[in-house]
Each structure stands twice: as C-alpha cells, then as structure tokens.
Tab-separated table of C-alpha atoms and ligand atoms in Angstrom:
chain	number	residue	atom	x	y	z
Q	1	MET	CA	6.060	-26.840	32.817
Q	2	HIS	CA	3.428	-24.303	33.933
Q	3	ILE	CA	1.664	-23.693	30.640
Q	4	ALA	CA	-0.773	-21.011	31.774
Q	5	GLU	CA	2.002	-19.092	33.523
Q	6	TYR	CA	4.240	-19.239	30.447
Q	7	MET	CA	1.345	-18.190	28.206
Q	8	SER	CA	0.354	-15.304	30.379
Q	9	ALA	CA	3.954	-14.036	30.579
Q	10	ASN	CA	4.295	-14.197	26.794
Q	11	GLY	CA	0.914	-12.791	25.806
Q	12	HIS	CA	-0.639	-16.042	24.539
Q	13	GLU	CA	-4.425	-16.211	24.248
Q	14	GLN	CA	-5.220	-19.889	23.854
Q	15	PHE	CA	-3.699	-23.344	23.718
Q	16	ALA	CA	-5.782	-26.236	22.429
Q	17	VAL	CA	-5.089	-29.975	22.577
Q	18	TRP	CA	-6.670	-32.720	20.456
Q	19	THR	CA	-6.188	-36.456	20.571
Q	20	ASP	CA	-7.702	-39.119	18.350
Q	21	PRO	CA	-6.203	-42.532	19.209
Q	22	ALA	CA	-8.168	-44.230	16.412
Q	23	VAL	CA	-5.985	-42.434	13.817
Q	24	GLY	CA	-2.866	-42.004	15.977
Q	25	LEU	CA	-3.260	-38.249	16.317
Q	26	LYS	CA	-1.906	-36.000	19.076
Q	27	ALA	CA	-2.013	-32.343	18.105
Q	28	PHE	CA	-1.732	-28.860	19.556
Q	29	ILE	CA	-2.884	-25.496	18.277
Q	30	ALA	CA	-1.493	-22.326	19.822
Q	31	ILE	CA	-3.286	-19.039	19.249
Q	32	HIS	CA	-0.975	-16.287	20.354
Q	33	ASP	CA	-2.846	-13.079	19.535
Q	34	THR	CA	-5.954	-12.222	17.506
Q	35	THR	CA	-5.918	-8.443	17.968
Q	36	LEU	CA	-5.356	-7.828	14.268
Q	37	GLY	CA	-7.365	-10.752	12.908
Q	38	PRO	CA	-7.624	-14.537	12.935
Q	39	ALA	CA	-4.472	-16.388	13.937
Q	40	LEU	CA	-2.903	-17.718	10.757
Q	41	GLY	CA	0.089	-20.026	10.775
Q	42	GLY	CA	1.372	-23.312	9.471
Q	43	THR	CA	0.863	-26.724	10.978
Q	44	ARG	CA	4.148	-28.489	11.589
Q	45	ILE	CA	4.468	-32.259	11.645
Q	46	TRP	CA	7.341	-33.257	13.857
Q	47	PRO	CA	8.155	-36.174	16.209
Q	48	HIS	CA	9.242	-34.118	19.234
Q	49	LYS	CA	10.966	-36.188	21.905
Q	50	THR	CA	8.905	-34.773	24.767
Q	51	GLU	CA	5.532	-33.096	25.037
Q	52	GLU	CA	7.185	-30.167	26.767
Q	53	ASP	CA	9.483	-29.578	23.748
Q	54	ALA	CA	6.470	-29.757	21.455
Q	55	ILE	CA	4.400	-27.328	23.531
Q	56	LEU	CA	7.218	-24.795	23.828
Q	57	ASP	CA	7.911	-25.058	20.106
Q	58	VAL	CA	4.313	-24.439	19.037
Q	59	LEU	CA	3.862	-21.557	21.499
Q	60	ARG	CA	7.089	-19.870	20.349
Q	61	LEU	CA	6.225	-20.319	16.667
Q	62	ALA	CA	2.711	-18.917	17.187
Q	63	LYS	CA	4.130	-15.769	18.762
Q	64	ALA	CA	6.554	-15.349	15.867
Q	65	MET	CA	3.580	-15.406	13.465
Q	66	THR	CA	1.891	-12.564	15.382
Q	67	TYR	CA	4.989	-10.425	14.842
Q	68	LYS	CA	5.416	-11.424	11.197
Q	69	SER	CA	1.842	-10.583	10.188
Q	70	ALA	CA	1.727	-7.435	12.311
Q	71	ALA	CA	4.917	-6.043	10.771
Q	72	ALA	CA	3.691	-6.983	7.286
Q	73	GLY	CA	0.571	-4.872	7.835
Q	74	LEU	CA	-1.812	-7.817	7.418
Q	75	PRO	CA	-5.144	-8.083	9.263
Q	76	LEU	CA	-4.013	-11.363	10.795
Q	77	GLY	CA	-3.023	-12.630	14.199
Q	78	GLY	CA	-0.488	-15.319	15.019
Q	79	GLY	CA	-1.018	-19.006	15.549
Q	80	LYS	CA	0.593	-22.337	14.858
Q	81	GLY	CA	-0.407	-25.978	14.785
Q	82	LEU	CA	1.639	-29.028	15.626
Q	83	ILE	CA	0.990	-32.680	14.927
Q	84	ILE	CA	3.321	-34.906	16.935
Q	85	ALA	CA	4.199	-37.462	14.273
Q	86	ASP	CA	6.953	-38.518	11.909
Q	87	PRO	CA	6.238	-36.883	8.536
Q	88	ARG	CA	8.053	-39.695	6.711
Q	89	LYS	CA	5.806	-42.498	7.913
Q	90	ASP	CA	2.818	-41.383	9.967
Q	91	LYS	CA	0.830	-39.302	7.470
Q	92	THR	CA	-2.593	-40.574	6.430
Q	93	GLU	CA	-5.802	-39.071	5.111
Q	94	ALA	CA	-7.588	-40.076	8.338
Q	95	LEU	CA	-4.998	-38.260	10.449
Q	96	PHE	CA	-5.334	-35.012	8.503
Q	97	ARG	CA	-9.126	-35.205	8.397
Q	98	SER	CA	-9.184	-35.609	12.157
Q	99	TYR	CA	-6.807	-32.645	12.455
Q	100	GLY	CA	-9.125	-30.676	10.123
Q	101	ARG	CA	-11.982	-31.336	12.559
Q	102	PHE	CA	-9.773	-29.993	15.357
Q	103	VAL	CA	-9.128	-26.794	13.354
Q	104	ASN	CA	-12.871	-26.514	12.770
Q	105	THR	CA	-13.683	-26.571	16.482
Q	106	LEU	CA	-11.883	-23.228	16.805
Q	107	GLY	CA	-14.445	-21.624	14.498
Q	108	GLY	CA	-11.958	-19.651	12.378
Q	109	ARG	CA	-9.885	-18.231	15.237
Q	110	TYR	CA	-7.039	-20.326	13.796
Q	111	ILE	CA	-6.371	-20.651	10.057
Q	112	ALA	CA	-4.090	-23.519	9.141
Q	113	THR	CA	-1.618	-23.886	6.300
Q	114	GLU	CA	1.371	-26.096	5.567
Q	115	ASP	CA	4.669	-25.934	7.423
Q	116	VAL	CA	7.725	-28.146	7.960
Q	117	GLY	CA	6.753	-31.778	7.355
Q	118	ALA	CA	3.467	-30.982	5.599
Q	119	THR	CA	2.579	-30.759	1.926
Q	120	ALA	CA	-0.226	-29.195	-0.113
Q	121	ARG	CA	-1.763	-32.677	-0.250
Q	122	ASP	CA	-2.029	-32.784	3.543
Q	123	VAL	CA	-3.737	-29.375	3.514
Q	124	GLU	CA	-6.128	-30.700	0.889
Q	125	TRP	CA	-7.049	-33.588	3.241
Q	126	MET	CA	-7.676	-31.097	6.069
Q	127	SER	CA	-9.898	-29.113	3.710
Q	128	TYR	CA	-12.392	-32.018	3.571
Q	129	GLU	CA	-13.268	-31.143	7.190
Q	130	THR	CA	-12.701	-27.400	7.563
Q	131	ARG	CA	-12.689	-24.271	5.432
Q	132	HIS	CA	-10.392	-22.493	7.885
Q	133	LEU	CA	-7.205	-23.098	5.955
Q	134	VAL	CA	-5.067	-21.726	3.153
Q	135	GLY	CA	-2.228	-23.075	1.024
Q	136	LEU	CA	-4.252	-25.203	-1.327
Q	137	PRO	CA	-2.827	-25.976	-4.770
Q	138	ARG	CA	-3.618	-23.496	-7.589
Q	139	GLU	CA	-5.901	-26.062	-9.307
Q	140	LEU	CA	-8.135	-26.027	-6.215
Q	141	GLY	CA	-8.404	-22.233	-6.107
Q	142	GLY	CA	-5.477	-21.908	-3.712
Q	143	SER	CA	-2.297	-19.856	-3.875
Q	144	GLY	CA	0.088	-22.709	-4.743
Q	145	ASN	CA	3.836	-22.394	-4.184
Q	146	PRO	CA	4.430	-19.498	-1.740
Q	147	ALA	CA	8.118	-19.238	-2.647
Q	148	VAL	CA	7.246	-17.225	-5.774
Q	149	VAL	CA	5.987	-14.321	-3.644
Q	150	THR	CA	8.558	-14.910	-0.883
Q	151	GLY	CA	11.424	-14.573	-3.382
Q	152	PHE	CA	9.890	-11.433	-4.866
Q	153	GLY	CA	9.478	-9.861	-1.393
Q	154	LEU	CA	13.064	-10.724	-0.497
Q	155	HIS	CA	14.325	-8.982	-3.595
Q	156	GLN	CA	12.385	-5.857	-2.552
Q	157	ALA	CA	13.954	-6.000	0.910
Q	158	MET	CA	17.435	-6.428	-0.547
Q	159	ARG	CA	16.912	-3.334	-2.701
Q	160	ALA	CA	16.008	-1.340	0.422
Q	161	CYS	CA	19.183	-2.598	2.139
Q	162	ALA	CA	21.223	-1.651	-0.935
Q	163	ARG	CA	19.849	1.892	-0.754
Q	164	ALA	CA	20.786	2.159	2.921
Q	165	VAL	CA	24.345	0.927	2.316
Q	166	TRP	CA	25.220	2.207	-1.169
Q	167	GLY	CA	22.677	5.002	-1.720
Q	168	SER	CA	20.861	3.223	-4.557
Q	169	ASP	CA	18.352	0.376	-4.857
Q	170	SER	CA	20.347	-1.139	-7.696
Q	171	LEU	CA	21.848	-4.587	-7.213
Q	172	ALA	CA	23.527	-4.563	-10.634
Q	173	GLY	CA	27.037	-5.982	-10.368
Q	174	LYS	CA	26.564	-6.903	-6.684
Q	175	ARG	CA	27.667	-10.336	-5.507
Q	176	VAL	CA	25.060	-12.248	-3.522
Q	177	ALA	CA	26.079	-15.416	-1.640
Q	178	MET	CA	23.158	-17.770	-1.059
Q	179	GLN	CA	23.110	-20.559	1.497
Q	180	GLY	CA	20.571	-23.091	0.235
Q	181	PHE	CA	19.262	-23.290	-3.305
Q	182	GLY	CA	15.717	-24.535	-2.767
Q	183	ASN	CA	12.336	-22.993	-3.551
Q	184	VAL	CA	12.859	-19.548	-2.042
Q	185	ALA	CA	16.433	-19.188	-3.295
Q	186	ASN	CA	15.366	-20.172	-6.803
Q	187	SER	CA	12.666	-17.538	-6.902
Q	188	LEU	CA	15.010	-14.910	-5.434
Q	189	SER	CA	17.773	-15.801	-7.893
Q	190	GLU	CA	15.492	-15.127	-10.868
Q	191	HIS	CA	14.931	-11.553	-9.684
Q	192	LEU	CA	18.577	-11.019	-8.813
Q	193	LEU	CA	19.881	-12.283	-12.136
Q	194	LYS	CA	17.378	-10.071	-13.963
Q	195	ALA	CA	18.620	-7.128	-11.870
Q	196	GLY	CA	22.209	-7.835	-12.986
Q	197	ALA	CA	23.517	-9.316	-9.733
Q	198	LYS	CA	26.121	-12.093	-9.623
Q	199	LEU	CA	25.322	-15.161	-7.538
Q	200	VAL	CA	27.484	-17.512	-5.507
Q	201	VAL	CA	25.395	-20.403	-4.215
Q	202	THR	CA	25.710	-23.549	-2.193
Q	203	ASP	CA	23.459	-26.354	-1.019
Q	204	ILE	CA	23.977	-29.619	0.841
Q	205	SER	CA	22.059	-31.323	-1.953
Q	206	GLU	CA	24.179	-32.347	-4.936
Q	207	GLU	CA	21.065	-32.137	-7.123
Q	208	ALA	CA	20.538	-28.471	-6.133
Q	209	ARG	CA	24.219	-27.656	-6.783
Q	210	ARG	CA	23.987	-29.362	-10.184
Q	211	ARG	CA	20.972	-27.199	-11.050
Q	212	ALA	CA	22.917	-24.088	-9.997
Q	213	ARG	CA	25.993	-25.091	-12.035
Q	214	ALA	CA	23.857	-25.167	-15.165
Q	215	MET	CA	22.773	-21.541	-14.717
Q	216	ALA	CA	24.573	-18.609	-16.338
Q	217	GLY	CA	25.842	-15.982	-13.870
Q	218	VAL	CA	25.909	-18.459	-10.988
Q	219	GLU	CA	29.068	-19.687	-9.258
Q	220	VAL	CA	28.780	-22.758	-7.033
Q	221	VAL	CA	30.558	-23.352	-3.718
Q	222	GLU	CA	30.941	-27.134	-3.491
Q	223	SER	CA	31.502	-27.405	0.291
Q	224	PRO	CA	28.431	-25.844	1.904
Q	225	ASP	CA	30.200	-24.596	5.027
Q	226	ASP	CA	32.567	-22.421	2.942
Q	227	ILE	CA	29.702	-20.092	2.008
Q	228	PHE	CA	30.292	-18.105	5.224
Q	229	ASP	CA	33.793	-17.131	4.026
Q	230	VAL	CA	32.774	-15.879	0.586
Q	231	GLU	CA	33.631	-12.258	-0.140
Q	232	CYS	CA	30.306	-10.755	-1.205
Q	233	ASP	CA	27.989	-7.753	-1.013
Q	234	VAL	CA	25.007	-9.637	0.437
Q	235	PHE	CA	24.869	-12.909	2.343
Q	236	ALA	CA	21.439	-14.545	1.902
Q	237	PRO	CA	20.623	-17.422	4.288
Q	238	CYS	CA	17.943	-19.400	2.454
Q	239	ALA	CA	18.162	-22.784	4.176
Q	240	LEU	CA	17.935	-23.310	7.923
Q	241	GLY	CA	17.518	-21.317	11.102
Q	242	GLY	CA	20.263	-20.553	13.646
Q	243	VAL	CA	22.940	-19.962	11.001
Q	244	LEU	CA	23.950	-16.531	12.307
Q	245	ASN	CA	25.808	-17.260	15.499
Q	246	GLU	CA	28.955	-16.681	17.539
Q	247	ARG	CA	30.930	-18.982	15.242
Q	248	THR	CA	29.701	-17.817	11.827
Q	249	ILE	CA	29.258	-14.041	12.277
Q	250	PRO	CA	33.034	-13.359	12.592
Q	251	ARG	CA	33.538	-15.196	9.270
Q	252	LEU	CA	31.116	-13.101	7.205
Q	253	LYS	CA	32.669	-10.804	4.581
Q	254	CYS	CA	29.687	-8.690	3.566
Q	255	PRO	CA	27.984	-5.429	4.516
Q	256	ILE	CA	24.436	-6.896	4.299
Q	257	VAL	CA	22.673	-10.076	5.474
Q	258	CYS	CA	19.278	-10.507	3.829
Q	259	GLY	CA	17.766	-13.930	3.206
Q	260	GLY	CA	14.609	-15.992	3.424
Q	261	ALA	CA	15.317	-18.547	6.161
Q	262	ASN	CA	13.250	-18.352	9.343
Q	263	ASN	CA	14.887	-17.774	12.751
Q	264	GLN	CA	18.329	-16.941	11.350
Q	265	LEU	CA	19.742	-15.597	14.621
Q	266	ALA	CA	20.811	-18.388	16.971
Q	267	GLU	CA	20.414	-16.039	19.957
Q	268	ALA	CA	19.043	-12.504	20.366
Q	269	VAL	CA	22.570	-11.230	21.063
Q	270	ASP	CA	23.590	-12.210	17.512
Q	271	ALA	CA	21.768	-9.097	16.218
Q	272	GLU	CA	24.246	-7.053	18.280
Q	273	ARG	CA	27.175	-9.132	17.054
Q	274	LEU	CA	26.180	-8.276	13.464
Q	275	GLN	CA	25.731	-4.592	14.285
Q	276	GLN	CA	29.144	-4.461	15.971
Q	277	ARG	CA	30.669	-5.772	12.745
Q	278	ASN	CA	28.814	-3.028	10.853
Q	279	ILE	CA	26.734	-5.577	8.960
Q	280	LEU	CA	23.182	-4.528	8.142
Q	281	TYR	CA	20.910	-7.392	9.181
Q	282	ALA	CA	17.518	-7.577	7.445
Q	283	PRO	CA	15.262	-9.210	10.085
Q	284	ASP	CA	14.100	-12.547	8.722
Q	285	TYR	CA	10.418	-12.223	9.487
Q	286	ILE	CA	10.236	-8.778	7.876
Q	287	VAL	CA	11.859	-9.854	4.628
Q	288	ASN	CA	10.343	-13.331	4.215
Q	289	ALA	CA	6.759	-12.163	4.857
Q	290	GLY	CA	5.917	-12.821	1.191
Q	291	GLY	CA	4.883	-16.357	2.195
Q	292	VAL	CA	2.201	-15.266	4.648
Q	293	ILE	CA	1.159	-12.382	2.392
Q	294	ASN	CA	0.655	-14.920	-0.382
Q	295	VAL	CA	-1.655	-17.163	1.633
Q	296	TYR	CA	-3.558	-14.193	3.056
Q	297	TYR	CA	-4.797	-13.459	-0.476
Q	298	GLU	CA	-6.218	-16.954	-0.615
Q	299	LEU	CA	-8.709	-16.251	2.164
Q	300	GLY	CA	-12.121	-15.981	0.563
Q	301	ARG	CA	-10.815	-17.908	-2.462
Q	302	PRO	CA	-10.136	-17.602	-5.387
Q	303	TYR	CA	-6.578	-16.489	-4.805
Q	304	ASN	CA	-5.662	-12.946	-5.886
Q	305	ALA	CA	-2.084	-13.132	-7.211
Q	306	GLU	CA	-1.945	-9.484	-8.240
Q	307	ALA	CA	-2.856	-8.268	-4.748
Q	308	ALA	CA	-0.301	-10.648	-3.209
Q	309	MET	CA	2.510	-9.203	-5.360
Q	310	ALA	CA	1.417	-5.597	-4.710
Q	311	THR	CA	1.431	-6.184	-0.951
Q	312	ALA	CA	4.759	-8.037	-1.052
Q	313	ALA	CA	6.242	-5.043	-2.901
Q	314	ARG	CA	5.636	-3.031	0.300
Q	315	ILE	CA	8.296	-5.119	2.065
Q	316	HIS	CA	10.737	-2.617	0.532
Q	317	ASP	CA	9.206	0.258	2.522
Q	318	THR	CA	8.836	-1.826	5.672
Q	319	MET	CA	12.542	-2.653	5.503
Q	320	GLU	CA	13.337	1.052	5.063
Q	321	ARG	CA	11.223	1.866	8.136
Q	322	VAL	CA	13.056	-0.760	10.178
Q	323	ILE	CA	16.435	0.651	9.139
Q	324	ALA	CA	15.328	4.228	9.905
Q	325	MET	CA	13.948	3.200	13.303
Q	326	SER	CA	17.131	1.352	14.210
Q	327	LYS	CA	19.229	4.428	13.339
Q	328	GLN	CA	16.947	6.920	15.119
Q	329	ARG	CA	16.682	4.912	18.312
Q	330	GLY	CA	20.199	3.468	18.304
Q	331	ILE	CA	18.937	-0.127	18.425
Q	332	THR	CA	19.518	-3.214	16.287
Q	333	THR	CA	17.337	-3.827	13.235
Q	334	ALA	CA	15.987	-6.972	14.948
Q	335	HIS	CA	14.844	-4.887	17.907
Q	336	ALA	CA	13.376	-2.244	15.561
Q	337	ALA	CA	11.372	-4.936	13.739
Q	338	ASP	CA	9.877	-6.138	17.037
Q	339	LEU	CA	8.967	-2.580	18.010
Q	340	LEU	CA	7.322	-1.979	14.640
Q	341	ALA	CA	5.110	-5.027	15.161
Q	342	GLU	CA	4.391	-4.182	18.808
Q	343	GLU	CA	3.473	-0.584	17.980
Q	344	ARG	CA	0.956	-1.745	15.372
Q	345	LEU	CA	-0.531	-4.216	17.837
Q	346	SER	CA	-0.888	-1.696	20.628
Q	347	ALA	CA	-2.451	0.877	18.267
Q	348	ALA	CA	-4.984	-1.762	17.162
Q	349	ARG	CA	-5.761	-2.632	20.795
Q	350	ARG	CA	-6.651	1.025	21.409
Q	351	VAL	CA	-9.035	0.990	18.397
Q	352	ARG	CA	-10.715	-2.091	19.837
Q	353	VAL	CA	-11.318	-0.397	23.158
Q	354	VAL	CA	-12.959	2.588	21.406
Q	355	ARG	CA	-15.212	0.268	19.405
W	401	NAD	P1	13.527	-25.780	0.502
W	401	NAD	O1	13.501	-27.039	1.276
W	401	NAD	O2	12.922	-25.740	-0.853
W	401	NAD	O3	15.047	-25.270	0.335
W	401	NAD	C1	15.988	-25.301	1.355
W	401	NAD	C2	17.315	-25.760	0.734
W	401	NAD	O4	18.346	-25.592	1.689
W	401	NAD	C3	17.315	-27.222	0.318
W	401	NAD	O5	17.708	-27.331	-1.041
W	401	NAD	C4	18.335	-27.881	1.266
W	401	NAD	O6	19.057	-28.932	0.663
W	401	NAD	C5	19.231	-26.699	1.570
W	401	NAD	N1	20.000	-26.807	2.813
W	401	NAD	C6	19.618	-27.355	4.008
W	401	NAD	N2	20.625	-27.243	4.897
W	401	NAD	C7	21.633	-26.618	4.280
W	401	NAD	C8	22.928	-26.207	4.677
W	401	NAD	N3	23.392	-26.413	5.911
W	401	NAD	N4	23.721	-25.583	3.770
W	401	NAD	C9	23.286	-25.358	2.522
W	401	NAD	N5	22.064	-25.733	2.078
W	401	NAD	C10	21.260	-26.346	2.947
W	401	NAD	O7	12.878	-24.666	1.461
W	401	NAD	P2	12.356	-23.225	1.054
W	401	NAD	O8	10.898	-23.276	0.871
W	401	NAD	O9	13.233	-22.655	-0.014
W	401	NAD	O10	12.614	-22.445	2.420
W	401	NAD	C11	13.913	-22.024	2.789
W	401	NAD	C12	13.839	-21.258	4.102
W	401	NAD	O11	12.956	-20.139	3.974
W	401	NAD	C13	13.292	-22.057	5.290
W	401	NAD	O12	13.934	-21.615	6.466
W	401	NAD	C14	11.820	-21.656	5.341
W	401	NAD	O13	11.278	-21.801	6.631
W	401	NAD	C15	11.923	-20.196	4.961
W	401	NAD	N6	10.692	-19.619	4.379
W	401	NAD	C16	10.156	-20.159	3.267
W	401	NAD	C17	9.021	-19.566	2.708
W	401	NAD	C18	8.416	-20.106	1.449
W	401	NAD	O14	7.618	-19.376	0.835
W	401	NAD	N7	8.741	-21.306	1.016
W	401	NAD	C19	8.462	-18.438	3.307
W	401	NAD	C20	9.040	-17.904	4.451
W	401	NAD	C21	10.180	-18.499	4.979
C-alpha cells in the first residue's frame, strides 16, 4: 500500500508508528486534520490480521473523527490510535505506559481516549506518561461513562426527526425498536420512557434481554435478527456497525432510523436505499456525537458535566440543519452531514489564512 499517496488523497496530515519490543507494543496514531483543534479520538486495541488492514482502519477512523467533531461544532480535529494486540490477553500496564509515551511525543496534536478493546483503566495507565488524554474515571477528575451524554444527545436527535416526520418533537406513544441494549441504549431508553415512548428491544446477550424484560414499558424480541421486521416509528441501531445494508433495509417498517451505533451504513449507497424507501436516516456521527462532546469537556480537567449536556442538547438543531440541507439540495441526509462538516472545515481554513 502507498501510505503517503492514500493520505494525500484523503486529506490526512500525519501517520505515526511506534514499536517497543520490550513490552510487545506495535502502535499507530493517525492524525487526519487539525484545522479546528487537536486531533481527538479513541485508541482501539485490535489484533488485525495484516498491517495493511490495521493502517487502513486507523486512517479511516481518524477521518471519521474529523467529520464528527466538525459537525458537532467542537474545536477539535480528528485522530485515532491503534494498538495491534488482543484486548483479552495482551493488555499490561507496561504496554499502556509505553503507548502513553508515544502519545506524548506528538505534543498534544493527538488526544487519546478509550475505544473498542480499551477500558478506563487502560487510559489511566496511559495517563502516568502523558496528559494528552481524556476519558478518565469520574474519581480521577475525568468524565466517566460517556454513554450518559450519548444517550441524551440521541434523544435530542430523535426529537428533531419526529418534528420533521410528524410535525412535533413529541415521542409520546411512539414505538422505538432498539437493536442492542448496552450502555448507550440504556441511557437512551431512560429518556424515551420518560418522554412516554414505548420500547421494543433486543440484544444477543441473554443478560441484557433479562434486564430489559424487568423494565416496565419495554417489550423484548428474543431472536435478535427479528428486530429488523418490527413495526415501529423509529428503528434505533445501538449495537454494531454495518447493520443498514441491502439485506436489512427492505425489511425495515419505520419512517425513521436514529440510533447510536457507529458506521451504521454498510456502504455509502445504503443512504440512498433508505431515502428511496422514504425512511429518514439520522446520520450516525451527527446523532452519537454526545460521546466526543462529553470527553471534550474533560480537557483542562475537572470535567464540566453541565457544559457537556448543554452542548449535546444542540444535536437537536444540528439534526434539523442536516434535514433542511438534504431537502434543499435534494441529497441524502448522510451526504448533507458530510457537507455540513466540510463547510465548517473550509470556513475555518479561511480564518487561518487571514490570521
Ligand atoms: P455496549 O457494548 O455497552 O452495548 C452494545 C450492546 O449490543 C451489547 O449489549 C451487545 O451484546 C449488543 N449486541 C452486539 N451485537 C448485537 C446484535 N447483532 N444484535 C443485538 N445486540 C447486539 O456498547 P455501547 O457503549 O452501548 O455502544 C453501542 C454503539 O454505540 C457502538 O457502535 C459504539 O461504537 C457506539 N457509540 C457509543 C458511544 C458511547 O458513549 N458509549 C458513543 C458514540 C458511539
């Protein structure tokens, strides 16, 4: 693979590599764009089969963070870290401290936080070597569980979708089908139940389904794959990526898709497939920005929870702007979200030139 060529074609600024054989560490950090601020993004721990897969993954994820923070109106750029390791057996304090030293060499251009395969404990280990990170536990001055703000932001986005489809923000009496009943879905469900919505949930974990069964106002779908066929007002993917695809989109029986999972569309063309079925798709990175908003308010600790909630509340207006843009320009909401982010980035680039 021609890394520099790929980076240049996709607007990437920097790609850094770190190895430390003494602790078994091979890691990459991709800094996609720092126009708006330092590149913030999680560090994933994953045993990729080839280095090429790992490099492409971290570059793609870094770019996605640029768009997420830009559209959320944060003064942050996009970056991502990757440790090539098995999160179930390779994690040690020495490994994360070495990785923390790697983060430190970038002098704050990259700000790390947890991602798939990492925990708050791992971030704490990194923090012994660098202050350029967020996502510490609340007891250490950090922002703790991001799902609280993510779920709140999702509820705001869903209200904006409801207004576009039914003329009112109210979700009272609406039926929301949730795929996955983990951290984000739990937080979202609290807001929805309070708003008078009815929930239909599923999860591949029996423990999660048991928890859902015990809740009033919640119906449980016992075979996870059946969730796509549920008649509902909103389908909320809150588990994995790639769930909206050629096979599942024809099955959906809802006018709105709005959920917390990252990378919900299997392919770009799936945004068009949804539009052709007259389903309003709430772009994932617009509506799940509560997570990055939450950690942003941890920079310069202590964490400011009130500011995080106030900023996440703006996801409602951002979603309305995306819907308006998609209608005005005759494009999908996914395309409108990208344009919103790109327009903010290019406006900021002009300010930089003037300065
Ligand atoms: P989580 O691990 O707490 O919950 C995910 C749940 O989905 C688990 O209970 C799992 O058993 C279930 N699941 C997995 N595959 C499934 C399937 N095929 N069908 C049904 N259920 C399935 O994770 P989370 O923190 O709630 O995150 C959920 C999604 O939201 C992820 O895609 C994550 O990247 C994204 N996200 C999370 C945050 C956050 O603040 N935690 C922020 C932004 C985006």
